[in-house]
Amino acid sequence: MAIQELNEDQLHSMSLEEKDAWWLKNVYKGDMPQLTLRSALTGMILGGILSLTNLYIGIKTGWTLGVGISSVILSFAFFKVMDRMKLGSPMTILENNAMQSIATSAGYMTAPLMASIPAYMMVTGEVIPMWQTFWWIIVLAILGVLFAFPLKKRYINDEQMPFPEGYAAGIVLDSLHSDHGAAGVFKAKLLVGGAGASALIEILRAEAVLKIMKVPFLAIPQYWDDFIYKFVTPKLFNIPLKDLTVQFDSSIVMLGTGGLMSMKTAMSILIGGLLNYFLCAPLLINAGVIPEAKFKAIAMWALWGGASIMTTSSLFSFFSKPKLILDSFRKSFSKQKTKHDILDKIELPMWVFAVGIPVFGALVVYLGHVWFGVHYWLGLIAIPLVFVFTLIAVTATGLTAITPGGALGKLTQITYGVLAPGNVTTNLMTAGITSEVSLNASN
């Protein structure tokens, strides 16, 4: 098999209706099993286990990644073994895809556990009961899925944004389910080699693990430039690069993430980082605007410019084609189906979004008031904010595979710092609503 996709010229020249027709003719496999009982159960089990990796990356970087590729490989291997033992049959490629979608969703649902919930417990000194945490996470996740409805046609059907992590999972699926070919074997070897190299490096970075293994001399530093600082201290505008957090991490997690992006996106991020940390930050520190050369102090000032850029570009991208938005609603609620609405029997109708958001939005507002003391009107304001931040999250995830949950939460905190000054719990939990719903929507 080979993944079929439109080229750049077709993406820009074809209308949405033409793209939908092409997909229906060349890609759609309506007679192939997808969401089966075994794909659902496998996705739940693997997602529950692999979500721990997302917790690790989220706490370390503030970014949220899915676990799609890992779950695809593990489930494929498991059912291959079951098939050889005559205890089952291999998954179809679409079953495996449905499974990884469930597993990845579990990875994204961990977001409250690395941000708003621990922050709330630290500030109040109260432990949130497990059953409350359980239902709060579920309601936010469902609301995120509902917010994704009006964006799907725009960002996937029409613009066909790359979504690097999903695209990589598709490539892996295609390679694993190919019946023959040396290319597939070579890709599988690359997967195993990359996994082995990453695992080895993480073990060597874990001093505690090496001490248990009684080989502490094999430890490597957290940052490669630690070797340089033993002999010389590189500076920029008389500020050590280390204090500006300009360091080369020995972990290769972000190298892998960068490899999934397009060159345009990666270069854009690189230029943004260079401008911020090599020019703006040292100049503002020397001028006394940024109080100290530390990551948090720099990030709090970079937040203003970076957030405004993300918000403006995301809103412009979404509203630059108003006809597409209006047509989606018109086709969904019109009694007469238009001749162009060829996917009306395949895609879920827009009325699900229109009905679901008010219902689950009201439930989020109610639970936020009862469990966390957020006033009703302050909770209501968070719902339209979610839509704006969802645009940012989807754009970022679609281009880079990175969802900036931390930055989105801080934007909400700034807003509620004005609306409810001094109310720390409201500030935290409303930030949790907007950032965590947008994370689930982008996934």
Tab-separated table of C-alpha atoms in Angstrom:
chain	number	residue	atom	x	y	z
A	1	MET	CA	0.000	0.000	0.000
A	2	ALA	CA	0.999	3.601	-0.421
A	3	ILE	CA	-0.632	6.576	1.249
A	4	GLN	CA	-2.439	8.606	-1.384
A	5	GLU	CA	-2.456	12.371	-0.937
A	6	LEU	CA	-2.926	15.528	-2.955
A	7	ASN	CA	0.112	17.443	-4.169
A	8	GLU	CA	0.714	21.113	-3.361
A	9	ASP	CA	-0.865	22.356	-6.605
A	10	GLN	CA	-4.025	20.336	-6.018
A	11	LEU	CA	-4.289	21.535	-2.421
A	12	HIS	CA	-4.323	25.154	-3.544
A	13	SER	CA	-6.360	24.816	-6.730
A	14	MET	CA	-9.122	22.336	-5.812
A	15	SER	CA	-12.286	23.377	-3.998
A	16	LEU	CA	-13.412	21.711	-0.771
A	17	GLU	CA	-16.070	19.749	-2.664
A	18	GLU	CA	-13.467	18.496	-5.145
A	19	LYS	CA	-11.116	17.452	-2.319
A	20	ASP	CA	-13.923	15.583	-0.546
A	21	ALA	CA	-14.852	13.816	-3.797
A	22	TRP	CA	-11.215	12.844	-4.428
A	23	TRP	CA	-10.884	11.455	-0.893
A	24	LEU	CA	-14.141	9.491	-1.189
A	25	LYS	CA	-13.009	7.926	-4.467
A	26	ASN	CA	-9.321	7.251	-3.732
A	27	VAL	CA	-8.950	6.846	0.026
A	28	TYR	CA	-12.221	5.921	1.735
A	29	LYS	CA	-12.579	2.250	2.728
A	30	GLY	CA	-16.095	2.010	4.104
A	31	ASP	CA	-16.213	-1.795	4.013
A	32	MET	CA	-13.107	-2.300	6.186
A	33	PRO	CA	-13.539	-2.860	9.961
A	34	GLN	CA	-12.474	0.152	12.037
A	35	LEU	CA	-13.892	0.775	15.505
A	36	THR	CA	-14.257	-2.809	16.725
A	37	LEU	CA	-14.412	-4.086	20.281
A	38	ARG	CA	-10.814	-5.295	20.213
A	39	SER	CA	-9.490	-2.031	18.755
A	40	ALA	CA	-11.331	-0.077	21.460
A	41	LEU	CA	-10.127	-2.279	24.334
A	42	THR	CA	-6.550	-2.362	23.024
A	43	GLY	CA	-6.544	1.430	22.668
A	44	MET	CA	-7.795	1.858	26.233
A	45	ILE	CA	-5.188	-0.487	27.719
A	46	LEU	CA	-2.214	0.856	25.742
A	47	GLY	CA	-3.380	4.446	26.193
A	48	GLY	CA	-3.586	3.982	29.946
A	49	ILE	CA	-0.026	2.658	30.086
A	50	LEU	CA	1.582	4.969	27.521
A	51	SER	CA	-0.081	8.083	28.958
A	52	LEU	CA	2.667	7.937	31.592
A	53	THR	CA	5.159	8.981	28.897
A	54	ASN	CA	2.987	11.990	28.121
A	55	LEU	CA	2.909	12.919	31.795
A	56	TYR	CA	6.720	12.839	31.831
A	57	ILE	CA	7.118	15.043	28.736
A	58	GLY	CA	4.327	17.388	29.841
A	59	ILE	CA	5.783	17.986	33.283
A	60	LYS	CA	9.271	18.411	31.804
A	61	THR	CA	8.481	20.747	28.891
A	62	GLY	CA	4.884	22.017	29.240
A	63	TRP	CA	4.137	20.497	25.824
A	64	THR	CA	1.682	17.678	25.240
A	65	LEU	CA	2.385	14.877	22.768
A	66	GLY	CA	0.308	11.858	21.839
A	67	VAL	CA	1.382	8.221	21.994
A	68	GLY	CA	0.107	7.182	18.576
A	69	ILE	CA	3.245	5.701	17.024
A	70	SER	CA	4.159	3.677	20.102
A	71	SER	CA	0.645	2.239	20.389
A	72	VAL	CA	0.536	1.375	16.668
A	73	ILE	CA	3.743	-0.674	16.860
A	74	LEU	CA	2.811	-2.451	20.090
A	75	SER	CA	-0.699	-3.414	18.990
A	76	PHE	CA	0.502	-4.587	15.578
A	77	ALA	CA	3.160	-6.785	17.177
A	78	PHE	CA	0.707	-8.221	19.725
A	79	PHE	CA	-1.930	-9.250	17.196
A	80	LYS	CA	0.717	-10.625	14.842
A	81	VAL	CA	1.857	-12.916	17.642
A	82	MET	CA	-1.760	-13.857	18.390
A	83	ASP	CA	-2.258	-14.694	14.716
A	84	ARG	CA	0.817	-16.950	14.605
A	85	MET	CA	-0.406	-18.715	17.746
A	86	LYS	CA	-3.793	-19.256	16.034
A	87	LEU	CA	-5.506	-17.277	18.812
A	88	GLY	CA	-6.756	-14.415	16.677
A	89	SER	CA	-6.314	-12.506	13.445
A	90	PRO	CA	-4.218	-9.422	12.647
A	91	MET	CA	-5.868	-6.015	12.935
A	92	THR	CA	-6.823	-4.232	9.748
A	93	ILE	CA	-4.990	-0.975	9.099
A	94	LEU	CA	-8.114	1.009	10.010
A	95	GLU	CA	-8.671	-0.990	13.189
A	96	ASN	CA	-5.113	-0.179	14.184
A	97	ASN	CA	-5.732	3.474	13.358
A	98	ALA	CA	-8.915	3.582	15.457
A	99	MET	CA	-6.952	1.934	18.272
A	100	GLN	CA	-4.170	4.542	18.140
A	101	SER	CA	-6.739	7.334	18.092
A	102	ILE	CA	-8.156	6.022	21.379
A	103	ALA	CA	-4.689	5.527	22.868
A	104	THR	CA	-3.590	9.031	21.848
A	105	SER	CA	-6.736	10.514	23.360
A	106	ALA	CA	-5.797	8.863	26.646
A	107	GLY	CA	-2.377	10.516	26.363
A	108	TYR	CA	-3.919	13.968	25.950
A	109	MET	CA	-6.423	13.451	28.779
A	110	THR	CA	-3.548	13.518	31.280
A	111	ALA	CA	-3.202	17.304	30.847
A	112	PRO	CA	-5.125	18.298	34.024
A	113	LEU	CA	-2.844	16.046	36.072
A	114	MET	CA	0.239	18.065	35.090
A	115	ALA	CA	-1.189	21.577	35.364
A	116	SER	CA	-4.410	22.850	36.927
A	117	ILE	CA	-5.203	20.029	39.370
A	118	PRO	CA	-1.804	19.830	41.140
A	119	ALA	CA	-1.598	23.634	41.135
A	120	TYR	CA	-5.047	23.858	42.779
A	121	MET	CA	-4.064	21.346	45.465
A	122	MET	CA	-0.767	23.151	46.131
A	123	VAL	CA	-2.477	26.521	46.524
A	124	THR	CA	-5.460	25.394	48.616
A	125	GLY	CA	-3.818	22.577	50.565
A	126	GLU	CA	-6.812	20.386	49.713
A	127	VAL	CA	-6.638	17.034	47.978
A	128	ILE	CA	-9.216	16.717	45.182
A	129	PRO	CA	-11.044	13.369	45.567
A	130	MET	CA	-10.244	10.821	42.875
A	131	TRP	CA	-13.858	10.565	41.696
A	132	GLN	CA	-14.019	14.333	41.142
A	133	THR	CA	-10.751	14.272	39.199
A	134	PHE	CA	-12.078	11.384	37.125
A	135	TRP	CA	-15.304	13.101	36.038
A	136	TRP	CA	-13.703	16.529	35.631
A	137	ILE	CA	-11.175	15.113	33.144
A	138	ILE	CA	-13.908	13.266	31.221
A	139	VAL	CA	-16.183	16.310	30.900
A	140	LEU	CA	-13.304	18.527	29.692
A	141	ALA	CA	-12.273	15.879	27.160
A	142	ILE	CA	-15.805	15.563	25.735
A	143	LEU	CA	-16.126	19.350	25.474
A	144	GLY	CA	-12.809	19.408	23.597
A	145	VAL	CA	-14.054	16.846	21.081
A	146	LEU	CA	-17.208	18.908	20.525
A	147	PHE	CA	-15.176	22.073	19.893
A	148	ALA	CA	-13.215	20.167	17.248
A	149	PHE	CA	-16.335	19.661	15.109
A	150	PRO	CA	-16.469	23.063	13.362
A	151	LEU	CA	-12.701	22.983	12.780
A	152	LYS	CA	-12.424	19.546	11.160
A	153	LYS	CA	-13.680	20.502	7.709
A	154	ARG	CA	-11.485	23.586	7.648
A	155	TYR	CA	-8.161	22.268	8.866
A	156	ILE	CA	-8.320	18.645	7.650
A	157	ASN	CA	-10.683	18.412	4.666
A	158	ASP	CA	-9.807	21.768	3.094
A	159	GLU	CA	-6.356	22.954	4.237
A	160	GLN	CA	-5.116	19.408	4.966
A	161	MET	CA	-2.652	20.629	7.573
A	162	PRO	CA	0.251	18.192	8.051
A	163	PHE	CA	-0.385	17.209	11.720
A	164	PRO	CA	3.155	15.708	11.844
A	165	GLU	CA	2.531	13.226	14.626
A	166	GLY	CA	-0.611	11.852	12.993
A	167	TYR	CA	1.099	11.751	9.609
A	168	ALA	CA	4.018	9.839	11.106
A	169	ALA	CA	1.591	7.356	12.654
A	170	GLY	CA	-0.016	6.935	9.224
A	171	ILE	CA	3.356	6.227	7.616
A	172	VAL	CA	4.133	3.656	10.315
A	173	LEU	CA	0.706	2.036	9.846
A	174	ASP	CA	1.202	1.838	6.091
A	175	SER	CA	4.666	0.308	6.456
A	176	LEU	CA	3.588	-2.272	9.027
A	177	HIS	CA	0.541	-3.392	7.067
A	178	SER	CA	2.371	-3.641	3.728
A	179	ASP	CA	2.608	-7.237	2.617
A	180	HIS	CA	6.100	-7.065	1.180
A	181	GLY	CA	9.023	-4.829	0.325
A	182	ALA	CA	12.508	-4.131	1.634
A	183	ALA	CA	11.492	-0.531	2.323
A	184	GLY	CA	9.033	-1.671	4.979
A	185	VAL	CA	11.671	-3.806	6.680
A	186	PHE	CA	14.152	-0.926	6.607
A	187	LYS	CA	11.590	1.430	8.180
A	188	ALA	CA	10.872	-1.107	10.887
A	189	LYS	CA	14.609	-1.330	11.636
A	190	LEU	CA	14.757	2.465	11.867
A	191	LEU	CA	11.894	2.411	14.356
A	192	VAL	CA	13.575	-0.189	16.525
A	193	GLY	CA	16.942	1.579	16.262
A	194	GLY	CA	15.471	4.957	17.179
A	195	ALA	CA	13.603	3.480	20.132
A	196	GLY	CA	16.725	1.703	21.347
A	197	ALA	CA	18.923	4.806	21.047
A	198	SER	CA	16.398	6.966	22.872
A	199	ALA	CA	15.938	4.415	25.658
A	200	LEU	CA	19.712	4.023	26.110
A	201	ILE	CA	20.276	7.785	26.322
A	202	GLU	CA	17.470	8.236	28.867
A	203	ILE	CA	18.930	5.453	31.012
A	204	LEU	CA	22.396	7.044	30.873
A	205	ARG	CA	20.861	10.393	31.922
A	206	ALA	CA	19.209	8.800	34.973
A	207	GLU	CA	21.885	8.825	37.655
A	208	ALA	CA	19.681	7.069	40.193
A	209	VAL	CA	19.104	4.138	37.840
A	210	LEU	CA	22.825	3.833	37.065
A	211	LYS	CA	23.650	3.821	40.785
A	212	ILE	CA	21.250	0.936	41.291
A	213	MET	CA	22.930	-0.847	38.385
A	214	LYS	CA	26.298	-0.007	40.014
A	215	VAL	CA	27.647	1.730	36.901
A	216	PRO	CA	27.406	5.448	37.866
A	217	PHE	CA	30.521	6.234	35.788
A	218	LEU	CA	28.447	5.765	32.611
A	219	ALA	CA	26.216	8.752	33.426
A	220	ILE	CA	25.972	11.563	30.877
A	221	PRO	CA	25.039	15.144	31.840
A	222	GLN	CA	21.572	16.625	31.384
A	223	TYR	CA	23.083	19.141	28.961
A	224	TRP	CA	26.027	18.519	26.637
A	225	ASP	CA	27.418	22.020	27.121
A	226	ASP	CA	28.154	21.177	30.767
A	227	PHE	CA	31.511	19.961	29.403
A	228	ILE	CA	32.214	23.450	28.028
A	229	TYR	CA	31.381	25.178	31.320
A	230	LYS	CA	34.158	23.234	33.017
A	231	PHE	CA	36.670	25.278	31.042
A	232	VAL	CA	34.959	28.471	29.824
A	233	THR	CA	31.704	30.393	30.321
A	234	PRO	CA	30.225	31.561	26.977
A	235	LYS	CA	28.416	34.895	27.325
A	236	LEU	CA	26.092	37.075	25.301
A	237	PHE	CA	25.825	40.767	26.224
A	238	ASN	CA	27.823	39.804	29.326
A	239	ILE	CA	25.172	37.249	30.358
A	240	PRO	CA	26.122	33.540	30.498
A	241	LEU	CA	24.283	31.538	27.855
A	242	LYS	CA	23.466	29.020	30.565
A	243	ASP	CA	21.503	31.682	32.460
A	244	LEU	CA	19.624	32.517	29.258
A	245	THR	CA	18.723	28.788	29.118
A	246	VAL	CA	20.562	28.437	25.803
A	247	GLN	CA	21.706	24.842	26.288
A	248	PHE	CA	21.993	21.646	24.277
A	249	ASP	CA	19.836	19.006	25.988
A	250	SER	CA	21.327	15.515	25.982
A	251	SER	CA	17.845	14.016	25.634
A	252	ILE	CA	16.771	13.360	22.041
A	253	VAL	CA	13.023	13.685	22.689
A	254	MET	CA	12.864	17.115	21.063
A	255	LEU	CA	15.102	15.968	18.191
A	256	GLY	CA	12.484	13.365	17.353
A	257	THR	CA	9.710	15.925	17.615
A	258	GLY	CA	11.590	18.294	15.321
A	259	GLY	CA	12.039	15.500	12.806
A	260	LEU	CA	8.267	15.170	12.496
A	261	MET	CA	7.817	18.833	11.522
A	262	SER	CA	8.104	20.363	8.086
A	263	MET	CA	11.248	22.360	7.318
A	264	LYS	CA	9.241	25.598	7.149
A	265	THR	CA	7.768	25.042	10.612
A	266	ALA	CA	11.087	23.988	12.146
A	267	MET	CA	12.871	27.024	10.697
A	268	SER	CA	10.126	29.309	11.974
A	269	ILE	CA	10.527	27.923	15.502
A	270	LEU	CA	14.318	28.224	15.237
A	271	ILE	CA	14.121	31.875	14.149
A	272	GLY	CA	11.675	32.640	16.955
A	273	GLY	CA	13.981	31.030	19.511
A	274	LEU	CA	17.054	32.858	18.206
A	275	LEU	CA	15.317	36.252	18.242
A	276	ASN	CA	13.922	35.712	21.712
A	277	TYR	CA	16.898	34.211	23.546
A	278	PHE	CA	19.837	35.689	21.635
A	279	LEU	CA	18.520	39.226	21.160
A	280	CYS	CA	15.354	40.274	22.990
A	281	ALA	CA	16.012	38.538	26.320
A	282	PRO	CA	19.596	39.771	26.905
A	283	LEU	CA	18.719	43.325	25.823
A	284	LEU	CA	15.697	43.440	28.168
A	285	ILE	CA	17.721	41.939	31.039
A	286	ASN	CA	20.449	44.554	30.656
A	287	ALA	CA	17.788	47.275	30.490
A	288	GLY	CA	16.256	46.000	33.748
A	289	VAL	CA	12.904	45.169	32.138
A	290	ILE	CA	13.334	41.431	32.780
A	291	PRO	CA	14.380	41.213	36.434
A	292	GLU	CA	16.748	38.229	36.192
A	293	ALA	CA	18.312	35.803	33.736
A	294	LYS	CA	16.121	32.795	34.460
A	295	PHE	CA	13.755	30.806	32.282
A	296	LYS	CA	10.553	31.765	34.115
A	297	ALA	CA	11.368	35.462	34.069
A	298	ILE	CA	12.240	35.358	30.349
A	299	ALA	CA	9.204	33.239	29.471
A	300	MET	CA	6.787	35.578	31.264
A	301	TRP	CA	7.916	38.459	29.038
A	302	ALA	CA	8.158	36.374	25.867
A	303	LEU	CA	4.603	35.235	26.548
A	304	TRP	CA	3.172	38.636	25.579
A	305	GLY	CA	4.695	38.758	22.115
A	306	GLY	CA	4.457	35.039	21.394
A	307	ALA	CA	0.841	34.713	22.510
A	308	SER	CA	-0.258	37.733	20.491
A	309	ILE	CA	1.408	36.309	17.364
A	310	MET	CA	-0.231	32.898	17.844
A	311	THR	CA	-3.652	34.389	18.579
A	312	THR	CA	-3.666	36.826	15.658
A	313	SER	CA	-2.407	34.341	13.077
A	314	SER	CA	-4.758	31.578	14.264
A	315	LEU	CA	-7.838	33.825	14.211
A	316	PHE	CA	-6.912	35.201	10.788
A	317	SER	CA	-6.344	31.709	9.404
A	318	PHE	CA	-9.742	30.524	10.620
A	319	PHE	CA	-11.852	33.520	9.610
A	320	SER	CA	-10.091	34.166	6.292
A	321	LYS	CA	-12.548	31.777	4.606
A	322	PRO	CA	-15.959	32.670	6.085
A	323	LYS	CA	-17.843	30.906	3.274
A	324	LEU	CA	-16.530	27.523	4.406
A	325	ILE	CA	-17.765	28.123	7.961
A	326	LEU	CA	-21.199	29.311	6.849
A	327	ASP	CA	-21.586	26.457	4.365
A	328	SER	CA	-20.813	23.886	7.056
A	329	PHE	CA	-23.663	25.147	9.220
A	330	ARG	CA	-25.988	25.719	6.274
A	331	LYS	CA	-25.562	22.162	5.024
A	332	SER	CA	-25.945	20.670	8.488
A	333	PHE	CA	-29.178	22.441	9.389
A	334	SER	CA	-30.761	22.725	5.929
A	335	LYS	CA	-33.634	20.348	5.213
A	336	GLN	CA	-32.533	20.082	1.583
A	337	LYS	CA	-29.178	18.419	1.039
A	338	THR	CA	-27.020	20.209	-1.507
A	339	LYS	CA	-25.487	18.313	-4.380
A	340	HIS	CA	-21.995	19.087	-3.052
A	341	ASP	CA	-22.572	17.540	0.389
A	342	ILE	CA	-21.192	14.157	-0.609
A	343	LEU	CA	-19.892	13.258	2.877
A	344	ASP	CA	-23.174	13.833	4.734
A	345	LYS	CA	-23.594	10.064	5.337
A	346	ILE	CA	-20.007	9.673	6.559
A	347	GLU	CA	-19.148	12.680	8.722
A	348	LEU	CA	-21.016	13.451	11.909
A	349	PRO	CA	-23.501	16.319	11.448
A	350	MET	CA	-22.795	19.812	12.763
A	351	TRP	CA	-25.900	19.763	14.988
A	352	VAL	CA	-24.001	17.459	17.372
A	353	PHE	CA	-21.551	20.304	17.968
A	354	ALA	CA	-24.290	22.949	18.177
A	355	VAL	CA	-26.252	20.987	20.787
A	356	GLY	CA	-23.339	19.387	22.630
A	357	ILE	CA	-21.305	22.501	23.437
A	358	PRO	CA	-24.110	24.315	25.333
A	359	VAL	CA	-24.975	21.132	27.257
A	360	PHE	CA	-21.437	20.158	28.260
A	361	GLY	CA	-20.386	23.799	28.583
A	362	ALA	CA	-23.136	24.280	31.171
A	363	LEU	CA	-22.008	21.088	32.922
A	364	VAL	CA	-18.413	22.355	33.099
A	365	VAL	CA	-19.596	25.707	34.511
A	366	TYR	CA	-21.771	23.936	37.102
A	367	LEU	CA	-19.049	21.496	38.231
A	368	GLY	CA	-16.491	24.314	38.328
A	369	HIS	CA	-18.782	26.233	40.689
A	370	VAL	CA	-19.726	23.292	42.933
A	371	TRP	CA	-16.288	21.676	43.188
A	372	PHE	CA	-13.844	24.569	42.818
A	373	GLY	CA	-15.834	27.690	43.763
A	374	VAL	CA	-15.732	29.345	40.322
A	375	HIS	CA	-18.609	31.826	40.038
A	376	TYR	CA	-21.103	30.995	37.305
A	377	TRP	CA	-20.518	34.131	35.228
A	378	LEU	CA	-16.750	33.666	35.374
A	379	GLY	CA	-17.169	30.068	34.245
A	380	LEU	CA	-19.415	31.160	31.377
A	381	ILE	CA	-16.751	33.559	30.098
A	382	ALA	CA	-14.306	30.645	29.863
A	383	ILE	CA	-16.436	28.861	27.234
A	384	PRO	CA	-16.032	31.425	24.386
A	385	LEU	CA	-12.365	31.802	25.380
A	386	VAL	CA	-12.011	28.074	24.747
A	387	PHE	CA	-12.922	28.586	21.085
A	388	VAL	CA	-10.199	31.212	20.594
A	389	PHE	CA	-7.565	29.100	22.320
A	390	THR	CA	-8.682	25.999	20.418
A	391	LEU	CA	-7.851	27.775	17.166
A	392	ILE	CA	-4.349	28.426	18.506
A	393	ALA	CA	-3.921	24.859	19.765
A	394	VAL	CA	-5.142	23.243	16.544
A	395	THR	CA	-2.912	25.458	14.398
A	396	ALA	CA	0.140	24.699	16.540
A	397	THR	CA	-0.570	20.956	16.660
A	398	GLY	CA	-1.335	20.810	12.950
A	399	LEU	CA	1.961	22.444	12.030
A	400	THR	CA	4.374	21.257	14.719
A	401	ALA	CA	2.802	18.286	16.602
A	402	ILE	CA	3.309	20.405	19.746
A	403	THR	CA	0.318	21.768	21.636
A	404	PRO	CA	1.311	24.802	23.777
A	405	GLY	CA	-0.918	24.015	26.747
A	406	GLY	CA	1.216	25.961	29.228
A	407	ALA	CA	1.102	29.175	27.193
A	408	LEU	CA	-2.668	28.876	26.684
A	409	GLY	CA	-3.215	28.459	30.411
A	410	LYS	CA	-1.159	31.571	31.164
A	411	LEU	CA	-3.233	33.596	28.689
A	412	THR	CA	-6.366	32.666	30.631
A	413	GLN	CA	-4.702	33.488	33.924
A	414	ILE	CA	-3.875	36.956	32.623
A	415	THR	CA	-7.524	37.442	31.579
A	416	TYR	CA	-8.960	36.303	34.899
A	417	GLY	CA	-6.333	38.265	36.797
A	418	VAL	CA	-8.282	41.299	35.535
A	419	LEU	CA	-11.795	39.824	35.864
A	420	ALA	CA	-11.307	38.289	39.331
A	421	PRO	CA	-8.252	39.903	40.952
A	422	GLY	CA	-6.889	38.003	43.919
A	423	ASN	CA	-9.054	34.917	43.297
A	424	VAL	CA	-6.296	32.359	42.818
A	425	THR	CA	-8.492	29.234	42.624
A	426	THR	CA	-10.744	30.756	39.956
A	427	ASN	CA	-7.634	31.836	38.052
A	428	LEU	CA	-6.210	28.312	38.101
A	429	MET	CA	-9.318	26.319	37.263
A	430	THR	CA	-10.536	28.572	34.448
A	431	ALA	CA	-7.041	28.325	32.969
A	432	GLY	CA	-7.439	24.561	33.254
A	433	ILE	CA	-10.753	24.678	31.377
A	434	THR	CA	-9.463	26.680	28.423
A	435	SER	CA	-6.082	24.980	28.029
A	436	GLU	CA	-7.249	21.399	28.595
A	437	VAL	CA	-10.342	21.619	26.405
A	438	SER	CA	-8.224	23.081	23.595
A	439	LEU	CA	-5.669	20.267	24.019
A	440	ASN	CA	-8.345	17.617	23.551
A	441	ALA	CA	-9.830	19.490	20.595
A	442	SER	CA	-6.469	19.704	18.828
A	443	ASN	CA	-5.880	15.983	19.346
